CSV table of C-alpha atoms in Angstrom, one decimal:
chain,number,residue,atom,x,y,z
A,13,UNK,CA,27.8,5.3,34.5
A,14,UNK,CA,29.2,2.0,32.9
A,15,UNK,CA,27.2,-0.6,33.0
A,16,UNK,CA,25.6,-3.7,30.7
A,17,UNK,CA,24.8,-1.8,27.3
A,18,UNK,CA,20.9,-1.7,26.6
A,19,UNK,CA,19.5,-4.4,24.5
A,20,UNK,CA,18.2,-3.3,21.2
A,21,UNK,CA,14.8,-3.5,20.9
A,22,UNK,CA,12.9,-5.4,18.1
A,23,UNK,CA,9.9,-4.3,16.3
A,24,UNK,CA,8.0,-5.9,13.7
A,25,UNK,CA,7.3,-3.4,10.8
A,26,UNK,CA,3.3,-1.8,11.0
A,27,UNK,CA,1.8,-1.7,7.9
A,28,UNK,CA,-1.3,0.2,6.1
A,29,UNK,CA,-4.6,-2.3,6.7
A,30,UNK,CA,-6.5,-3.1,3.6
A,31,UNK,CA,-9.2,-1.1,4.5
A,32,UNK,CA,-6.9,2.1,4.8
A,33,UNK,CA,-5.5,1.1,1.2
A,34,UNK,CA,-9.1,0.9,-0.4
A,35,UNK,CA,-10.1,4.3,1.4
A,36,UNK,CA,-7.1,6.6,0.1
A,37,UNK,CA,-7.1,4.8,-3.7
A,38,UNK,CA,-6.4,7.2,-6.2
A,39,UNK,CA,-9.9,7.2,-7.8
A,40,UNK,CA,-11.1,7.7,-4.9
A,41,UNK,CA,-8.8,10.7,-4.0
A,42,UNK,CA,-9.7,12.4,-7.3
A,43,UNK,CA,-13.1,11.8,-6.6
A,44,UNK,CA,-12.4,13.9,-3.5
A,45,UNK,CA,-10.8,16.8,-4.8
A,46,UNK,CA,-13.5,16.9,-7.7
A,47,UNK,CA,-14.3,20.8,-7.0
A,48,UNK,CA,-10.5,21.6,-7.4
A,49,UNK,CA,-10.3,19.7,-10.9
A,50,UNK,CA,-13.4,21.2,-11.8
A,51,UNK,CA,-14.9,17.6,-12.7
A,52,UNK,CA,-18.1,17.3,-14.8
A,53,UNK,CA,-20.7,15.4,-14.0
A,54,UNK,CA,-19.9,12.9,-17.1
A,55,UNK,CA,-16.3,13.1,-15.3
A,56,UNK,CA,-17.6,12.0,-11.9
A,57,UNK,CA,-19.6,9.3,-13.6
A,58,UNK,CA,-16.2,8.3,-15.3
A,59,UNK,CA,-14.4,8.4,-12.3
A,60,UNK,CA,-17.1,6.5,-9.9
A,61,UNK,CA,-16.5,3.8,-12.4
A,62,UNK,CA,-12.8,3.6,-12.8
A,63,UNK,CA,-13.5,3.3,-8.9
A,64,UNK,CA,-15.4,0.5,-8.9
A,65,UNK,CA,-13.5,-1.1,-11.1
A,66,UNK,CA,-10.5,-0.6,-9.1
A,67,UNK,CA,-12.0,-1.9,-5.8
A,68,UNK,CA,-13.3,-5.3,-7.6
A,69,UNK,CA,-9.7,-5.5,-9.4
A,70,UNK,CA,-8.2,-5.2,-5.8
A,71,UNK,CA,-10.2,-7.3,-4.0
A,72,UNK,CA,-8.6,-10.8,-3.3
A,73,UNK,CA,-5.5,-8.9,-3.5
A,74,UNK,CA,-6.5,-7.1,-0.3
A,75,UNK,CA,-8.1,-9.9,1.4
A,76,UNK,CA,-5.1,-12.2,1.1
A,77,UNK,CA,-3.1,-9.0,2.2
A,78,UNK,CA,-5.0,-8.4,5.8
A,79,UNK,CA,-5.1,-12.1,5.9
A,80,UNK,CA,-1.4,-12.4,6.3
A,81,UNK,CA,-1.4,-9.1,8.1
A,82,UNK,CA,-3.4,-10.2,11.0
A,83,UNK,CA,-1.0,-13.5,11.5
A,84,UNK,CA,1.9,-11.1,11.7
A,85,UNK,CA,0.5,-9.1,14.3
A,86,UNK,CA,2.6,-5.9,13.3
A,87,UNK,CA,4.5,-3.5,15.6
A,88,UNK,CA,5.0,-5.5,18.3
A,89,UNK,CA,8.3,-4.6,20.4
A,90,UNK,CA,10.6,-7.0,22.0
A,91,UNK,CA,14.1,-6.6,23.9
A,92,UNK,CA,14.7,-10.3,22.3
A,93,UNK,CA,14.9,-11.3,18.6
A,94,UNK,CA,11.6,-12.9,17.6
A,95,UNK,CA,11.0,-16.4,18.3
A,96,UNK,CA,11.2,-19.4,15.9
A,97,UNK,CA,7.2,-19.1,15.6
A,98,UNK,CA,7.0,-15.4,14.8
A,99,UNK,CA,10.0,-15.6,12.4
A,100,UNK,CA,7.8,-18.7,10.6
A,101,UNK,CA,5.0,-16.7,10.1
A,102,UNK,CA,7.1,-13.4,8.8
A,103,UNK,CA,8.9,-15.7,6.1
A,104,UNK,CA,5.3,-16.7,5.1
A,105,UNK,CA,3.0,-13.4,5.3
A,106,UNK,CA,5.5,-11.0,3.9
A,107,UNK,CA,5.7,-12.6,0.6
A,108,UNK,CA,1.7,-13.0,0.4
A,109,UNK,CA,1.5,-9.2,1.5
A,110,UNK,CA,4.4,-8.3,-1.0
A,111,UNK,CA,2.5,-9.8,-3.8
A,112,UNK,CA,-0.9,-8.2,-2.9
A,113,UNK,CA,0.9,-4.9,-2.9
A,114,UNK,CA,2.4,-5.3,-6.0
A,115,UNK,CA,-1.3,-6.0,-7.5
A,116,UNK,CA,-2.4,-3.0,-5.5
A,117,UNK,CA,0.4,-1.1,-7.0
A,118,UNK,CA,-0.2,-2.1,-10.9
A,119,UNK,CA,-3.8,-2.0,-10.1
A,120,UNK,CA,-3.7,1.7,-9.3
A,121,UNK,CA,-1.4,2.9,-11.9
A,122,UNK,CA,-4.1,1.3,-15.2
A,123,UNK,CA,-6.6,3.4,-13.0
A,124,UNK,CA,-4.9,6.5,-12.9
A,125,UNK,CA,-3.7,6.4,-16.5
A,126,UNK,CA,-7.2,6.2,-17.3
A,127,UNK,CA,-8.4,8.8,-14.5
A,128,UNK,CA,-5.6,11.2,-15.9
A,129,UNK,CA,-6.6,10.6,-19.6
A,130,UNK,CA,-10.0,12.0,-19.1
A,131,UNK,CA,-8.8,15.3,-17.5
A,132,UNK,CA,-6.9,18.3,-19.9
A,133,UNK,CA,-4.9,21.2,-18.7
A,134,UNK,CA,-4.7,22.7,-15.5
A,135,UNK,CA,-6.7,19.9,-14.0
A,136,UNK,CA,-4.8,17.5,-15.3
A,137,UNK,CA,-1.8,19.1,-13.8
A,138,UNK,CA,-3.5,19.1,-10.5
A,139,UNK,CA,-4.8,15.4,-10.9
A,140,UNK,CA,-0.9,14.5,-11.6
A,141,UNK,CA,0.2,16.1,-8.5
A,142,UNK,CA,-2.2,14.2,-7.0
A,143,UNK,CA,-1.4,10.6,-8.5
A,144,UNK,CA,2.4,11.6,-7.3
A,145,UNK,CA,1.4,12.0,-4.1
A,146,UNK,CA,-0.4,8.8,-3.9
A,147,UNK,CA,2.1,7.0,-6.1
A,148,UNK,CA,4.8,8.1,-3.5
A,149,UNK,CA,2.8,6.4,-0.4
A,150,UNK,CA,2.2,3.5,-1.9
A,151,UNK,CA,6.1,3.0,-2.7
A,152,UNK,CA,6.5,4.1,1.0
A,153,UNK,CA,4.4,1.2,2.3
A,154,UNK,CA,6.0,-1.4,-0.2
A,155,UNK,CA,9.4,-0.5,1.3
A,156,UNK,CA,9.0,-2.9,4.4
A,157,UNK,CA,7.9,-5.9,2.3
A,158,UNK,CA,10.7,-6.0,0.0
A,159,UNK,CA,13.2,-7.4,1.9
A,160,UNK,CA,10.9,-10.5,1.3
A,161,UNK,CA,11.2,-10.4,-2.6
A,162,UNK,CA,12.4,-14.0,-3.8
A,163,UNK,CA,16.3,-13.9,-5.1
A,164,UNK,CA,16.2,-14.9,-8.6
A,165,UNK,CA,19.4,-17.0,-9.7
């Protein structure tokens, strides 16, 4: 049948919530798969701290994040482009959650470079594998925000 064509519809982006970031970090991740990288005990105790540190170094990163998050109010679905309101607050949350990721993102690879330079051999090869992974996802969830990285001249 002919007929008016469908409207597309439009959806705001969904993105990771700080809390999910903080509970797949890659210190955290190692920590998990400490019986497969044969961790010491000094190792854990190395790798609890590099842990800590990460969450503190991530902190206000991650709070300003699921700030600007929560204004955005992600995933929403529309048969009409977004109104003068919503397109406001996109142009203002995306670069605030942009520059928290990139924090995140920095912030992750100092801890695994240290997490990785406390591990030899064939656990260290696992622990890479590992990082990649996690490396890989947090590119992934970066991709949406970039279209909100300022132009330089």
């Amino acid at each position: 049948t002919r007929g008016i064509p469908a409207q597309p519809e439009f959806r705001l982006p969904s993105f990771p919530r700080a809390n999910e970031i903080v509970a797949t970090d890659i210190a955290k991740r190692m920590l998990a798969e400490r019986a497969k990288l044969q961790l010491t005990d000094a190792q854990v105790a190395a790798f609890t701290a590099i842990a800590d540190t990460l969450l503190t170094a991530n902190g206000d990163a991650l709070v300003a994040y699921d700030d600007a998050q929560r204004r955005l109010k992600p995933g929403k679905t529309s048969s009409t482009p977004p109104d003068e309101e919503t397109t406001r607050t996109f142009r203002t949350s995306m670069p605030v959650m942009l520059e928290a990721m990139d924090r995140v993102v920095a912030n992750e690879e100092r801890a695994a470079a240290a997490l990785l330079g406390l591990l030899e051999g064939r656990a260290r090869e696992r622990a890479q594998g590992i990082w990649d992974k996690r490396r890989g996802q947090l590119i992934d969830w970066r991709k949406p925000l970039e279209v909100m990285r300022p132009q330089r001249r």
